[in-house]
XYZ file of C-alpha atoms in Angstrom:
725
model
C -10.720 -0.861 -61.236
C -7.147 -2.123 -60.786
C -6.711 -5.605 -59.411
C -5.236 -5.923 -55.837
C -1.454 -6.893 -55.923
C -2.115 -10.117 -53.862
C -4.259 -11.330 -56.759
C -1.785 -10.412 -59.499
C -0.837 -14.087 -59.830
C -4.515 -14.990 -60.750
C -4.738 -12.846 -63.821
C -3.226 -15.433 -66.190
C -5.753 -18.008 -64.683
C -8.893 -15.873 -65.174
C -10.232 -18.466 -67.708
C -9.966 -21.170 -65.069
C -12.306 -19.257 -62.723
C -15.996 -19.339 -63.468
C -16.639 -15.704 -62.273
C -19.991 -15.108 -64.059
C -21.331 -18.560 -63.269
C -20.406 -18.355 -59.590
C -21.887 -14.812 -59.213
C -25.153 -15.803 -60.828
C -25.429 -18.919 -58.635
C -24.549 -16.778 -55.665
C -27.169 -14.147 -56.400
C -29.816 -16.828 -56.937
C -28.920 -18.396 -53.536
C -29.109 -14.987 -51.867
C -32.487 -14.092 -53.343
C -33.932 -17.453 -52.519
C -32.972 -17.070 -48.916
C -34.064 -13.510 -48.692
C -30.738 -12.286 -47.494
C -28.606 -9.446 -48.698
C -25.162 -10.598 -49.390
C -21.810 -8.828 -49.658
C -22.114 -9.057 -53.365
C -24.678 -6.353 -53.554
C -22.859 -3.058 -53.243
C -24.112 0.360 -52.865
C -25.060 2.112 -56.074
C -22.877 4.984 -57.251
C -25.992 6.620 -58.758
C -29.678 5.838 -59.261
C -30.256 2.452 -60.899
C -26.439 2.001 -61.312
C -25.033 -1.374 -60.489
C -21.267 -2.213 -60.366
C -19.928 -5.222 -62.194
C -18.824 -8.236 -60.045
C -15.307 -9.295 -60.723
C -12.717 -11.984 -59.685
C -11.748 -9.850 -56.763
C -15.321 -10.071 -55.458
C -15.470 -13.763 -55.885
C -12.141 -14.327 -53.910
C -13.425 -12.584 -50.823
C -14.175 -14.182 -47.531
C -17.802 -15.257 -46.994
C -19.747 -16.973 -44.200
C -22.401 -18.579 -46.446
C -21.984 -21.888 -48.231
C -21.071 -21.576 -51.888
C -23.601 -22.716 -54.475
C -21.107 -23.906 -56.960
C -17.322 -24.335 -57.462
C -14.925 -21.428 -57.936
C -13.087 -23.141 -60.798
C -14.446 -24.663 -63.818
C -14.807 -28.356 -63.083
C -16.880 -31.193 -64.494
C -20.376 -31.609 -63.179
C -19.636 -34.537 -61.038
C -17.048 -32.468 -59.127
C -19.300 -29.528 -58.392
C -21.144 -31.287 -55.461
C -17.788 -32.453 -54.042
C -16.483 -28.834 -54.275
C -19.491 -27.638 -52.262
C -18.860 -30.208 -49.669
C -15.181 -29.089 -49.432
C -16.308 -25.579 -48.584
C -18.635 -26.959 -45.893
C -15.557 -28.672 -44.232
C -13.689 -25.401 -44.418
C -16.349 -23.419 -42.727
C -16.707 -26.145 -39.994
C -12.923 -26.084 -39.395
C -12.935 -22.335 -39.125
C -15.691 -22.486 -36.552
C -18.303 -20.660 -38.675
C -20.683 -23.499 -39.520
C -20.176 -25.142 -36.051
C -19.333 -24.148 -32.446
C -16.668 -21.650 -32.538
C -14.448 -23.931 -30.355
C -13.831 -27.387 -31.835
C -11.524 -30.075 -30.171
C -8.131 -31.055 -31.486
C -9.547 -34.537 -32.377
C -12.363 -32.947 -34.386
C -9.821 -30.705 -36.356
C -7.712 -33.785 -37.148
C -10.842 -35.600 -38.413
C -11.739 -32.697 -40.689
C -8.241 -32.467 -42.144
C -8.188 -36.249 -42.764
C -11.485 -35.851 -44.612
C -10.135 -33.191 -46.801
C -7.056 -35.418 -47.664
C -9.320 -38.304 -48.375
C -11.490 -36.364 -50.906
C -8.761 -34.451 -52.712
C -5.460 -36.437 -52.444
C -6.078 -38.479 -55.588
C -7.823 -35.681 -57.601
C -5.746 -32.724 -58.789
C -8.802 -30.758 -59.849
C -10.295 -30.982 -56.296
C -6.943 -29.967 -54.753
C -6.967 -26.871 -56.994
C -10.443 -26.043 -55.865
C -9.572 -26.581 -52.245
C -6.696 -24.141 -52.434
C -8.813 -21.564 -54.355
C -11.384 -21.846 -51.628
C -8.764 -21.430 -48.836
C -7.268 -18.339 -50.496
C -10.751 -16.955 -50.710
C -11.471 -17.518 -46.935
C -8.086 -15.789 -46.043
C -8.775 -12.565 -47.929
C -10.708 -9.647 -46.163
C -11.506 -12.024 -43.283
C -13.059 -9.817 -40.518
C -12.578 -12.362 -37.757
C -9.039 -12.902 -36.442
C -9.786 -16.313 -35.047
C -11.414 -17.303 -38.379
C -8.444 -16.015 -40.278
C -5.931 -17.973 -38.188
C -7.907 -21.122 -38.595
C -8.108 -20.574 -42.396
C -4.308 -20.181 -42.635
C -3.740 -23.143 -40.330
C -5.736 -25.269 -42.660
C -3.896 -24.054 -45.688
C -0.698 -24.947 -44.037
C -1.863 -28.389 -43.255
C -3.059 -29.023 -46.762
C -0.051 -27.544 -48.554
C 2.336 -29.775 -46.460
C 1.604 -32.930 -48.354
C -0.790 -32.402 -51.287
C 0.183 -29.344 -53.452
C -1.955 -27.868 -56.214
C -1.200 -28.139 -59.897
C 1.569 -26.098 -61.361
C -0.509 -23.044 -62.508
C -2.683 -22.814 -59.350
C 0.566 -23.438 -57.388
C 2.260 -20.443 -58.929
C -0.658 -18.161 -58.110
C -0.843 -19.577 -54.551
C 2.863 -19.162 -54.010
C 2.740 -15.520 -54.997
C -0.328 -14.869 -52.891
C 1.183 -16.477 -49.814
C 4.406 -14.715 -50.334
C 2.645 -11.373 -50.496
C 0.841 -11.894 -47.217
C 3.966 -13.422 -45.420
C 5.960 -10.328 -46.224
C 3.145 -7.766 -45.927
C 3.760 -4.783 -43.752
C 0.320 -4.905 -42.053
C 0.083 -8.673 -41.645
C -0.913 -9.996 -38.162
C 2.094 -11.579 -36.564
C 0.399 -15.027 -35.995
C -0.848 -14.966 -39.609
C 2.715 -14.075 -40.805
C 4.125 -17.134 -39.051
C 1.526 -19.448 -40.584
C 1.965 -17.836 -44.012
C 5.766 -18.333 -43.824
C 5.430 -21.963 -42.735
C 2.840 -22.470 -45.599
C 5.297 -20.937 -48.203
C 8.098 -23.304 -47.042
C 6.101 -26.407 -47.085
C 4.489 -25.446 -50.377
C 7.893 -25.199 -52.026
C 8.763 -28.704 -50.865
C 5.501 -30.395 -51.645
C 5.460 -28.899 -55.154
C 8.772 -30.594 -55.725
C 7.861 -33.909 -54.112
C 4.269 -34.142 -55.216
C 1.298 -35.306 -53.215
C 1.381 -38.074 -50.689
C 0.704 -41.652 -51.856
C -1.212 -42.498 -48.675
C -3.540 -40.370 -46.502
C -1.565 -39.074 -43.583
C -2.226 -41.029 -40.425
C -4.117 -39.234 -37.606
C -0.954 -39.026 -35.495
C 0.957 -37.376 -38.265
C -1.736 -34.678 -38.617
C -1.882 -34.160 -34.880
C 1.852 -33.753 -34.519
C 1.900 -31.140 -37.222
C -0.959 -29.273 -35.664
C 0.756 -29.318 -32.293
C 4.346 -28.553 -33.743
C 5.674 -31.921 -32.500
C 7.527 -34.670 -34.271
C 7.257 -38.363 -34.684
C 10.354 -40.649 -34.483
C 11.573 -43.636 -36.432
C 14.743 -45.747 -36.601
C 17.293 -45.793 -39.453
C 19.719 -48.671 -39.464
C 23.360 -48.823 -40.773
C 24.815 -51.913 -42.428
C 26.685 -52.905 -39.238
C 23.252 -53.211 -37.518
C 23.772 -49.938 -35.516
C 21.046 -47.331 -35.699
C 20.054 -43.823 -35.085
C 16.649 -42.277 -34.311
C 15.360 -39.432 -36.559
C 12.387 -37.091 -36.268
C 9.752 -36.654 -38.956
C 6.298 -35.256 -39.585
C 3.850 -35.863 -42.345
C 5.707 -33.428 -44.732
C 9.146 -34.978 -44.172
C 10.858 -36.468 -47.260
C 13.847 -38.790 -47.752
C 16.078 -35.862 -48.576
C 15.097 -34.152 -45.360
C 15.738 -37.310 -43.332
C 19.127 -37.795 -45.012
C 20.101 -34.204 -44.105
C 18.951 -34.597 -40.496
C 20.702 -37.985 -40.071
C 23.902 -36.559 -41.548
C 23.735 -33.805 -38.915
C 23.173 -36.289 -36.102
C 26.213 -38.447 -37.064
C 28.374 -35.389 -38.070
C 28.653 -36.520 -41.637
C 29.851 -33.409 -43.587
C 29.954 -34.954 -47.201
C 26.648 -36.893 -47.776
C 25.715 -36.243 -51.367
C 26.491 -39.859 -52.327
C 24.389 -41.275 -49.449
C 20.654 -41.996 -49.184
C 18.034 -44.006 -47.552
C 17.136 -47.598 -48.734
C 14.333 -49.866 -48.052
C 15.698 -53.218 -46.815
C 13.356 -56.226 -47.137
C 14.068 -59.550 -45.745
C 11.841 -62.628 -45.718
C 12.451 -64.812 -42.722
C 11.340 -68.533 -42.584
C 11.917 -70.209 -39.256
C 15.540 -71.560 -39.191
C 16.644 -69.254 -41.931
C 16.142 -66.117 -39.742
C 19.886 -65.809 -39.144
C 20.844 -66.339 -42.683
C 22.810 -63.454 -44.156
C 22.642 -62.257 -47.681
C 19.012 -62.547 -48.605
C 18.123 -59.004 -48.004
C 16.937 -56.777 -50.838
C 17.963 -53.068 -50.776
C 15.774 -50.726 -52.809
C 16.980 -47.207 -53.357
C 14.449 -44.508 -52.374
C 13.626 -41.310 -54.255
C 14.725 -38.194 -52.429
C 11.197 -36.830 -52.794
C 9.410 -39.800 -51.233
C 7.680 -38.951 -47.947
C 8.848 -40.877 -44.886
C 5.151 -41.308 -43.791
C 4.373 -43.044 -47.042
C 7.281 -45.425 -46.564
C 6.267 -46.449 -43.003
C 2.701 -46.967 -44.121
C 3.912 -49.124 -47.033
C 6.015 -51.197 -44.623
C 2.976 -51.920 -42.549
C 0.912 -52.876 -45.561
C 3.629 -55.181 -46.887
C 3.797 -57.028 -43.560
C 0.012 -57.522 -43.575
C 0.092 -58.863 -47.121
C 2.786 -61.487 -46.188
C 0.936 -63.202 -43.455
C 2.443 -66.675 -44.254
C 5.957 -65.369 -43.936
C 7.662 -62.925 -41.641
C 8.749 -59.887 -43.625
C 11.227 -57.553 -42.017
C 11.180 -54.065 -43.485
C 13.450 -51.278 -42.300
C 15.197 -48.056 -43.410
C 18.916 -48.334 -44.087
C 21.514 -45.614 -44.584
C 24.195 -46.244 -47.067
C 25.999 -45.075 -50.113
C 24.202 -44.969 -53.515
C 27.564 -45.468 -55.276
C 31.279 -45.035 -54.919
C 32.715 -42.283 -56.964
C 36.337 -41.497 -57.885
C 36.171 -38.363 -55.894
C 35.580 -40.301 -52.736
C 39.226 -41.146 -52.389
C 40.031 -37.493 -51.619
C 37.494 -37.248 -48.785
C 39.009 -37.377 -45.289
C 35.889 -36.929 -43.284
C 36.217 -39.738 -40.513
C 32.537 -40.596 -40.670
C 32.545 -40.841 -44.379
C 35.517 -43.189 -44.371
C 33.948 -45.276 -41.546
C 30.604 -45.633 -43.421
C 32.403 -46.524 -46.732
C 34.421 -49.197 -44.854
C 31.293 -50.670 -43.238
C 29.577 -50.881 -46.644
C 32.555 -52.416 -48.413
C 33.008 -54.830 -45.492
C 29.418 -55.722 -45.738
C 29.580 -56.421 -49.380
C 32.810 -58.482 -48.990
C 31.406 -60.679 -46.246
C 28.381 -61.345 -48.446
C 30.866 -62.683 -51.024
C 30.302 -59.856 -53.639
C 34.134 -59.459 -53.904
C 35.547 -62.876 -54.903
C 39.260 -62.999 -53.842
C 41.917 -65.614 -53.489
C 42.963 -67.174 -50.315
C 45.879 -64.877 -49.580
C 43.832 -61.806 -49.955
C 41.006 -63.254 -47.967
C 43.357 -63.984 -45.099
C 44.862 -60.485 -45.234
C 41.434 -58.875 -45.342
C 40.214 -60.971 -42.404
C 43.314 -60.030 -40.342
C 42.769 -56.358 -41.128
C 39.065 -56.372 -40.140
C 39.901 -58.009 -36.888
C 42.572 -55.395 -36.198
C 39.907 -52.673 -36.949
C 37.503 -54.395 -34.524
C 39.674 -55.113 -31.491
C 43.038 -53.465 -32.161
C 46.325 -55.292 -31.720
C 46.712 -57.786 -28.846
C 49.874 -59.951 -28.116
C 48.140 -63.242 -27.897
C 45.139 -63.152 -30.156
C 44.092 -66.834 -29.520
C 43.498 -65.993 -25.888
C 40.824 -63.481 -26.836
C 37.382 -64.785 -26.229
C 35.946 -63.369 -29.311
C 38.702 -64.579 -31.610
C 36.861 -67.565 -33.033
C 33.631 -65.652 -33.622
C 35.570 -62.826 -35.334
C 37.117 -65.346 -37.660
C 33.726 -66.700 -38.605
C 32.221 -63.272 -38.865
C 34.883 -61.658 -41.184
C 35.715 -64.624 -43.493
C 33.132 -65.015 -46.282
C 31.547 -68.527 -46.140
C 32.277 -69.291 -49.747
C 35.959 -68.649 -49.097
C 36.032 -70.401 -45.705
C 34.994 -73.842 -47.162
C 38.104 -73.914 -49.422
C 40.439 -74.783 -46.531
C 40.517 -76.466 -43.211
C 39.469 -74.158 -40.379
C 42.739 -74.639 -38.542
C 44.767 -73.704 -41.600
C 42.772 -70.483 -41.900
C 43.347 -69.715 -38.152
C 47.051 -70.139 -38.488
C 47.305 -68.133 -41.694
C 45.211 -65.223 -40.216
C 47.063 -65.253 -36.923
C 50.432 -65.055 -38.577
C 49.277 -62.147 -40.718
C 47.638 -60.356 -37.762
C 50.835 -60.599 -35.662
C 52.759 -58.806 -38.398
C 50.395 -55.802 -38.115
C 51.719 -54.619 -34.770
C 52.726 -51.315 -36.150
C 49.376 -50.567 -37.728
C 46.612 -48.566 -36.034
C 42.966 -49.151 -36.536
C 42.726 -46.265 -39.006
C 45.724 -47.636 -40.964
C 43.993 -51.161 -41.033
C 40.757 -49.638 -42.244
C 42.470 -47.686 -44.960
C 44.625 -50.624 -46.053
C 41.300 -52.780 -46.342
C 39.710 -50.179 -48.510
C 42.833 -49.856 -50.655
C 42.877 -53.619 -51.270
C 39.216 -53.698 -52.392
C 39.582 -50.591 -54.433
C 42.285 -52.118 -56.617
C 40.096 -54.999 -57.727
C 38.650 -54.749 -61.202
C 35.209 -54.709 -59.656
C 36.169 -52.786 -56.488
C 33.965 -50.051 -55.044
C 30.970 -51.490 -56.854
C 27.284 -51.209 -55.931
C 25.405 -54.423 -56.462
C 21.995 -55.284 -57.910
C 20.319 -58.723 -58.029
C 18.608 -59.231 -61.442
C 17.009 -62.028 -63.378
C 18.019 -62.660 -67.025
C 15.422 -61.840 -69.735
C 17.557 -61.713 -72.956
C 21.106 -63.127 -73.355
C 22.233 -63.068 -77.031
C 25.414 -64.998 -76.335
C 23.597 -67.525 -74.080
C 26.373 -67.742 -71.426
C 24.754 -65.995 -68.458
C 22.862 -67.862 -65.732
C 19.189 -67.214 -64.915
C 19.912 -65.003 -61.898
C 22.786 -62.616 -61.966
C 24.348 -59.993 -59.636
C 25.383 -56.772 -61.458
C 28.216 -54.703 -60.024
C 28.565 -51.125 -61.310
C 31.649 -48.971 -60.559
C 33.829 -46.400 -62.339
C 35.262 -49.036 -64.661
C 32.010 -50.523 -65.974
C 29.442 -53.253 -65.463
C 30.532 -56.605 -63.873
C 28.553 -59.932 -63.976
C 28.612 -62.389 -61.169
C 26.951 -65.756 -60.593
C 25.075 -65.679 -57.334
C 25.433 -69.252 -56.187
C 28.171 -69.919 -55.859
C 29.583 -66.488 -56.032
C 31.624 -66.336 -59.159
C 32.915 -63.512 -61.292
C 31.923 -64.032 -65.026
C 32.542 -61.004 -67.178
C 33.001 -57.199 -67.295
C 32.003 -54.537 -69.758
C 33.944 -51.292 -69.646
C 32.040 -48.012 -69.802
C 33.341 -47.346 -73.308
C 31.831 -50.689 -74.493
C 28.319 -49.744 -73.265
C 26.832 -47.887 -76.162
C 23.321 -47.538 -74.824
C 21.155 -48.416 -71.796
C 17.763 -47.720 -70.496
C 15.182 -48.994 -67.966
C 11.461 -49.380 -67.318
C 9.609 -50.087 -63.968
C 10.378 -53.778 -64.309
C 13.552 -54.158 -66.487
C 16.854 -52.639 -67.550
C 18.780 -53.209 -70.837
C 22.363 -52.631 -72.058
C 23.492 -52.415 -75.684
C 27.247 -53.270 -75.252
C 30.239 -54.514 -77.198
C 31.153 -58.063 -76.431
C 34.248 -59.859 -77.699
C 33.296 -62.913 -79.816
C 35.625 -65.488 -81.284
C 34.855 -65.393 -84.970
C 36.777 -66.850 -88.072
C 40.004 -67.451 -86.001
C 39.972 -63.974 -84.486
C 38.408 -62.061 -81.645
C 35.846 -59.573 -83.003
C 33.778 -57.115 -80.880
C 30.058 -57.402 -81.577
C 27.257 -55.287 -80.293
C 24.555 -57.231 -78.313
C 21.488 -56.150 -76.320
C 21.138 -57.750 -72.905
C 17.964 -57.425 -70.874
C 17.324 -58.086 -67.229
C 14.309 -58.086 -64.923
C 14.602 -55.707 -61.975
C 12.720 -53.039 -60.143
C 15.851 -51.082 -59.704
C 16.423 -50.242 -63.377
C 16.347 -46.444 -62.786
C 18.914 -46.708 -59.967
C 21.211 -48.733 -62.214
C 21.011 -46.259 -65.063
C 21.676 -43.312 -62.737
C 24.767 -45.088 -61.394
C 26.008 -45.651 -64.965
C 25.296 -42.151 -66.043
C 27.037 -40.741 -63.003
C 30.165 -42.729 -63.673
C 30.189 -41.832 -67.357
C 29.745 -38.182 -66.470
C 32.631 -38.388 -63.996
C 34.810 -40.017 -66.589
C 34.102 -37.330 -69.120
C 34.716 -34.612 -66.596
C 37.978 -36.259 -65.609
C 39.202 -36.310 -69.166
C 38.254 -32.767 -69.755
C 40.023 -31.637 -66.650
C 43.173 -33.506 -67.530
C 43.061 -32.103 -71.086
C 42.780 -28.565 -69.776
C 45.431 -29.064 -67.168
C 47.673 -30.547 -69.921
C 47.171 -27.629 -72.141
C 47.911 -25.236 -69.373
C 51.095 -27.072 -68.515
C 52.211 -26.866 -72.057
C 51.543 -23.160 -72.251
C 53.502 -22.612 -68.920
C 56.435 -24.819 -70.118
C 56.526 -22.767 -73.333
C 56.543 -19.556 -71.350
C 59.252 -20.941 -69.066
C 61.428 -21.952 -72.012
C 61.048 -18.468 -73.653
C 61.953 -16.853 -70.387
C 64.934 -19.238 -69.884
C 66.177 -18.508 -73.390
C 65.957 -14.909 -72.904
C 69.211 -13.207 -71.522
C 69.337 -12.493 -67.980
C 71.281 -9.283 -68.513
C 69.959 -7.566 -71.696
C 72.625 -4.926 -71.461
C 75.495 -7.394 -71.273
C 74.386 -9.223 -74.352
C 73.745 -6.089 -76.401
C 77.316 -5.068 -75.651
C 78.661 -8.466 -76.729
C 76.718 -8.392 -80.022
C 78.091 -4.974 -80.731
C 81.682 -6.269 -80.277
C 81.080 -9.277 -82.532
C 79.590 -6.952 -85.160
C 82.732 -4.712 -85.026
C 84.901 -7.814 -85.494
C 82.893 -8.777 -88.565
C 83.409 -5.309 -90.040
C 87.109 -5.477 -89.395
C 87.474 -8.831 -90.978
C 85.647 -7.610 -94.095
C 87.982 -4.508 -94.275
C 91.081 -6.812 -94.092
C 89.641 -9.035 -96.814
C 89.140 -6.017 -99.097
C 92.677 -4.768 -98.383
C 94.077 -8.241 -99.371
C 92.126 -8.107 -102.675
C 93.386 -4.497 -103.517
C 97.075 -5.551 -102.836
C 96.818 -8.498 -105.128
C 95.261 -6.489 -107.855
C 98.026 -3.865 -107.694
C 100.707 -6.502 -107.806
C 99.179 -8.061 -110.913
C 98.896 -4.754 -112.760
C 102.659 -3.939 -112.029
C 103.691 -7.262 -113.568
C 101.674 -6.795 -116.670
C 103.096 -3.248 -117.335
C 106.773 -4.222 -116.906
C 106.768 -6.943 -119.704
C 109.784 -8.860 -121.327
C 109.600 -7.678 -124.902
C 107.273 -7.511 -127.839
C 107.845 -11.083 -128.778
C 106.605 -12.435 -125.565
C 104.027 -9.815 -125.102
C 101.092 -11.878 -126.565
C 102.079 -14.892 -124.530
C 102.684 -12.743 -121.460
C 99.255 -11.297 -122.028
C 97.839 -14.763 -122.287
C 99.731 -15.817 -119.113
C 99.036 -12.536 -117.462
C 95.322 -12.741 -118.292
C 95.355 -16.334 -117.076
C 97.222 -15.482 -114.000
C 94.885 -12.523 -113.254
C 91.892 -14.768 -113.815
C 93.275 -17.255 -111.322
C 94.347 -14.529 -108.740
C 91.093 -12.690 -109.045
C 89.255 -16.053 -108.514
C 91.424 -16.658 -105.505
C 90.798 -13.108 -104.091
C 87.159 -13.555 -105.040
C 87.120 -16.753 -103.184
C 87.861 -14.876 -99.893
C 84.912 -12.442 -100.540
C 82.757 -15.371 -101.701
C 83.530 -17.424 -98.642
C 82.670 -14.533 -96.346
C 79.489 -13.817 -98.323
C 78.524 -17.606 -98.024
C 78.827 -17.335 -94.313
C 76.871 -14.261 -94.179
C 74.038 -15.324 -96.572
C 73.701 -18.927 -95.310
C 74.168 -18.706 -91.651
C 70.398 -19.066 -91.088
C 70.538 -22.623 -92.501
C 73.190 -23.858 -90.168
C 72.579 -26.441 -87.490
C 71.861 -24.714 -84.231
C 73.727 -27.070 -81.929
C 76.625 -24.510 -81.663
C 74.197 -21.936 -80.749
C 72.997 -23.957 -77.941
C 76.405 -24.538 -76.692
C 77.150 -20.862 -76.854
C 73.954 -20.007 -75.081
C 74.905 -22.558 -72.388
C 78.142 -20.733 -72.017
C 76.229 -17.599 -70.955
C 73.344 -19.312 -69.040
C 75.447 -22.001 -67.204
C 73.682 -24.910 -69.122
C 75.278 -27.044 -71.868
C 72.963 -28.373 -74.615
C 75.416 -30.511 -76.694
C 78.465 -32.540 -76.199
C 81.971 -31.287 -77.187
C 82.376 -34.177 -79.656
C 79.154 -33.241 -81.427
C 80.351 -29.681 -81.610
C 83.701 -30.684 -83.217
C 81.920 -32.983 -85.758
C 79.594 -30.081 -86.598
C 82.537 -27.678 -87.173
C 84.303 -30.138 -89.422
C 81.186 -30.855 -91.457
C 80.506 -27.145 -91.809
C 83.984 -26.529 -93.071
C 83.578 -29.277 -95.729
C 80.257 -27.829 -96.938
C 81.750 -24.328 -97.301
C 84.808 -25.625 -99.269
C 82.281 -27.418 -101.544
C 80.231 -24.313 -102.086
C 83.270 -22.190 -103.016
C 84.121 -24.638 -105.825
C 86.925 -26.558 -104.418
C 85.891 -29.976 -103.171
C 89.504 -30.965 -102.629
C 90.300 -28.064 -100.505
C 93.304 -27.011 -102.403
C 92.145 -23.500 -103.630
C 93.317 -20.551 -101.769
C 91.172 -19.817 -98.720
C 91.179 -17.414 -95.908
C 92.765 -18.634 -92.799
C 90.732 -21.313 -91.015
C 90.953 -19.517 -87.698
C 89.361 -16.365 -89.430
C 86.531 -18.534 -90.878
C 85.844 -20.252 -87.634
C 85.940 -16.975 -85.843
C 83.387 -15.505 -88.292
C 81.297 -18.725 -87.929
C 81.256 -18.308 -84.200
C 80.580 -14.591 -84.399
C 77.633 -15.184 -86.638
C 76.343 -17.985 -84.380
C 76.755 -15.966 -81.337
C 74.479 -13.317 -82.572
C 71.630 -15.953 -82.688
C 72.088 -17.607 -79.366
C 68.380 -17.254 -78.340
C 67.245 -19.370 -81.357
C 67.720 -22.766 -79.755
C 65.152 -24.142 -77.038
C 66.427 -25.936 -74.044
C 66.838 -29.693 -74.405
C 66.080 -31.222 -70.996
C 67.278 -34.728 -72.174
C 70.907 -33.526 -72.776
C 73.432 -34.640 -70.256
C 75.436 -31.463 -70.637
């Protein structure tokens, strides 16, 4: 018999179900009670009994189960049976049909208590719930079963394999054509929360009664999230809300469109009497996106209870995880404002050590952002408090208070033309230009320092340039390691290490040496994620620049080729033809000169001056003929030299000639004349007369031929943008 489509996802898990064992135990229970169960089917023929299958086992039943549906250890069988009793009671089968809201909340809490820490029991629970939602004849029972599955799937998902089956089963029901409308809504809600809980994992703590109640009644709880300037917003949550959900909701409330680099942080601050107002002893711990808000608030309460001797303030804070290079291109007003608030907070804490001039300028800019520009700032009631608030304490003690006031007032009065936005952007720009600007900071304790120069407690600053080391008290910049110098890094739950290159003075020279530094911190993973992100951004930036550079070169080459090509092909073809005709005519004239000289020589030889002088005349005549023919040959040879060697000539003249047509000049006139003179000397040398006294064609003819030959190759020289002609 084919398996129903809603159970297709259970086929790969057939070995996890104990079908035969369950059916045998069920038959034994039925026979012992004297009841006829739904497992006993009508016979097809006499003494013929059908085989019971997984489909039979995963069908609704009113009676308690005698054993677990899945193969579990013996100590979990009895717990599995108790889980089914709770399910029956919640559905109203093993109890009065109407149970109060308080009773339902108590039953859900009991299921969480028994299964939250045991993945095997969670799988068993969801197998039982899927069983009770198949072929359920009672609508009210069916709705209660789906309601319970929704509540359980919200915060404690099954294992991966059971989760895959359950997702497929719920999806089939949610999109079924014949599914009841109320069941469809519950199935869709179950499918949505199941996707989230499978990703986030089970809750750490059992959901509070109010969390379960609000989810049952489709309501929300509220909590407060603070910003670094002590302002806050109220967000809504239920027992399935994660940090990622809260960040998205908060971004929508404050209209922050770009929030990928923001997250929630746990801020812990221990307060001891008079130190309650002390700034800077907060600890900010980054929160995983998949952590449940309900778990965080429960941990806050437990932490306060554990620190009875001290007052521990715990709160949720919304801020940036890290500053990235791409942030500079973001113009979202809320993004800029939150970035300003965070950098201002770090600056006031002293995380950005600066000189007096920069400190005075930054303080004046902060005051301008706070109150705008006023003519007489000293008359402002808040002026003194603003000076104390925006000037880091460590910097303030380096001068007399009155000197700071006068310096800051003089700078403030010069900012009359600046708006609040201009002042904010200028503040961001000044801090961004620092070597350790736009850093995120982590307080760590030294474990291993090979060079022995770092103090016991250190503040690490991480930005796009690398890792920066600071002494916490007094705040002092110590050292920086560029990203390229960090060869390896890693973290555990309690520590982080860097294998990096450090410059060491060795044998009268500075030599880079690899050392491993190790620090104690609970934020090791966050530190490594920040480093990895900046390294990735750096590599992507280099890759993008390389690609854009290659594209620019290709475009430039194409532009050069197009620039070198004639604008009017027909005009240039006509000009080439004219020059070719001139070459042919010059060749014909040279041949005619040679023939005339040869005829004249022959007539002189035939005329003679007597037999006595015949031999001498023949000698003279032969010599004269040799010289004359050589001279005539020199004409032909010179032309041939030009024709055969023009490809080896310098192309400066070609550039000049091309510029004549294109309107751009590539070489100077002096350079052209020098080239012509040098070319003439080379030709005279190649024709065998270094002194230049042999008979040669007219210089104008040779220069004309040279220009003709050069003119034919005007497209051979690329454009030289550095030329001034």
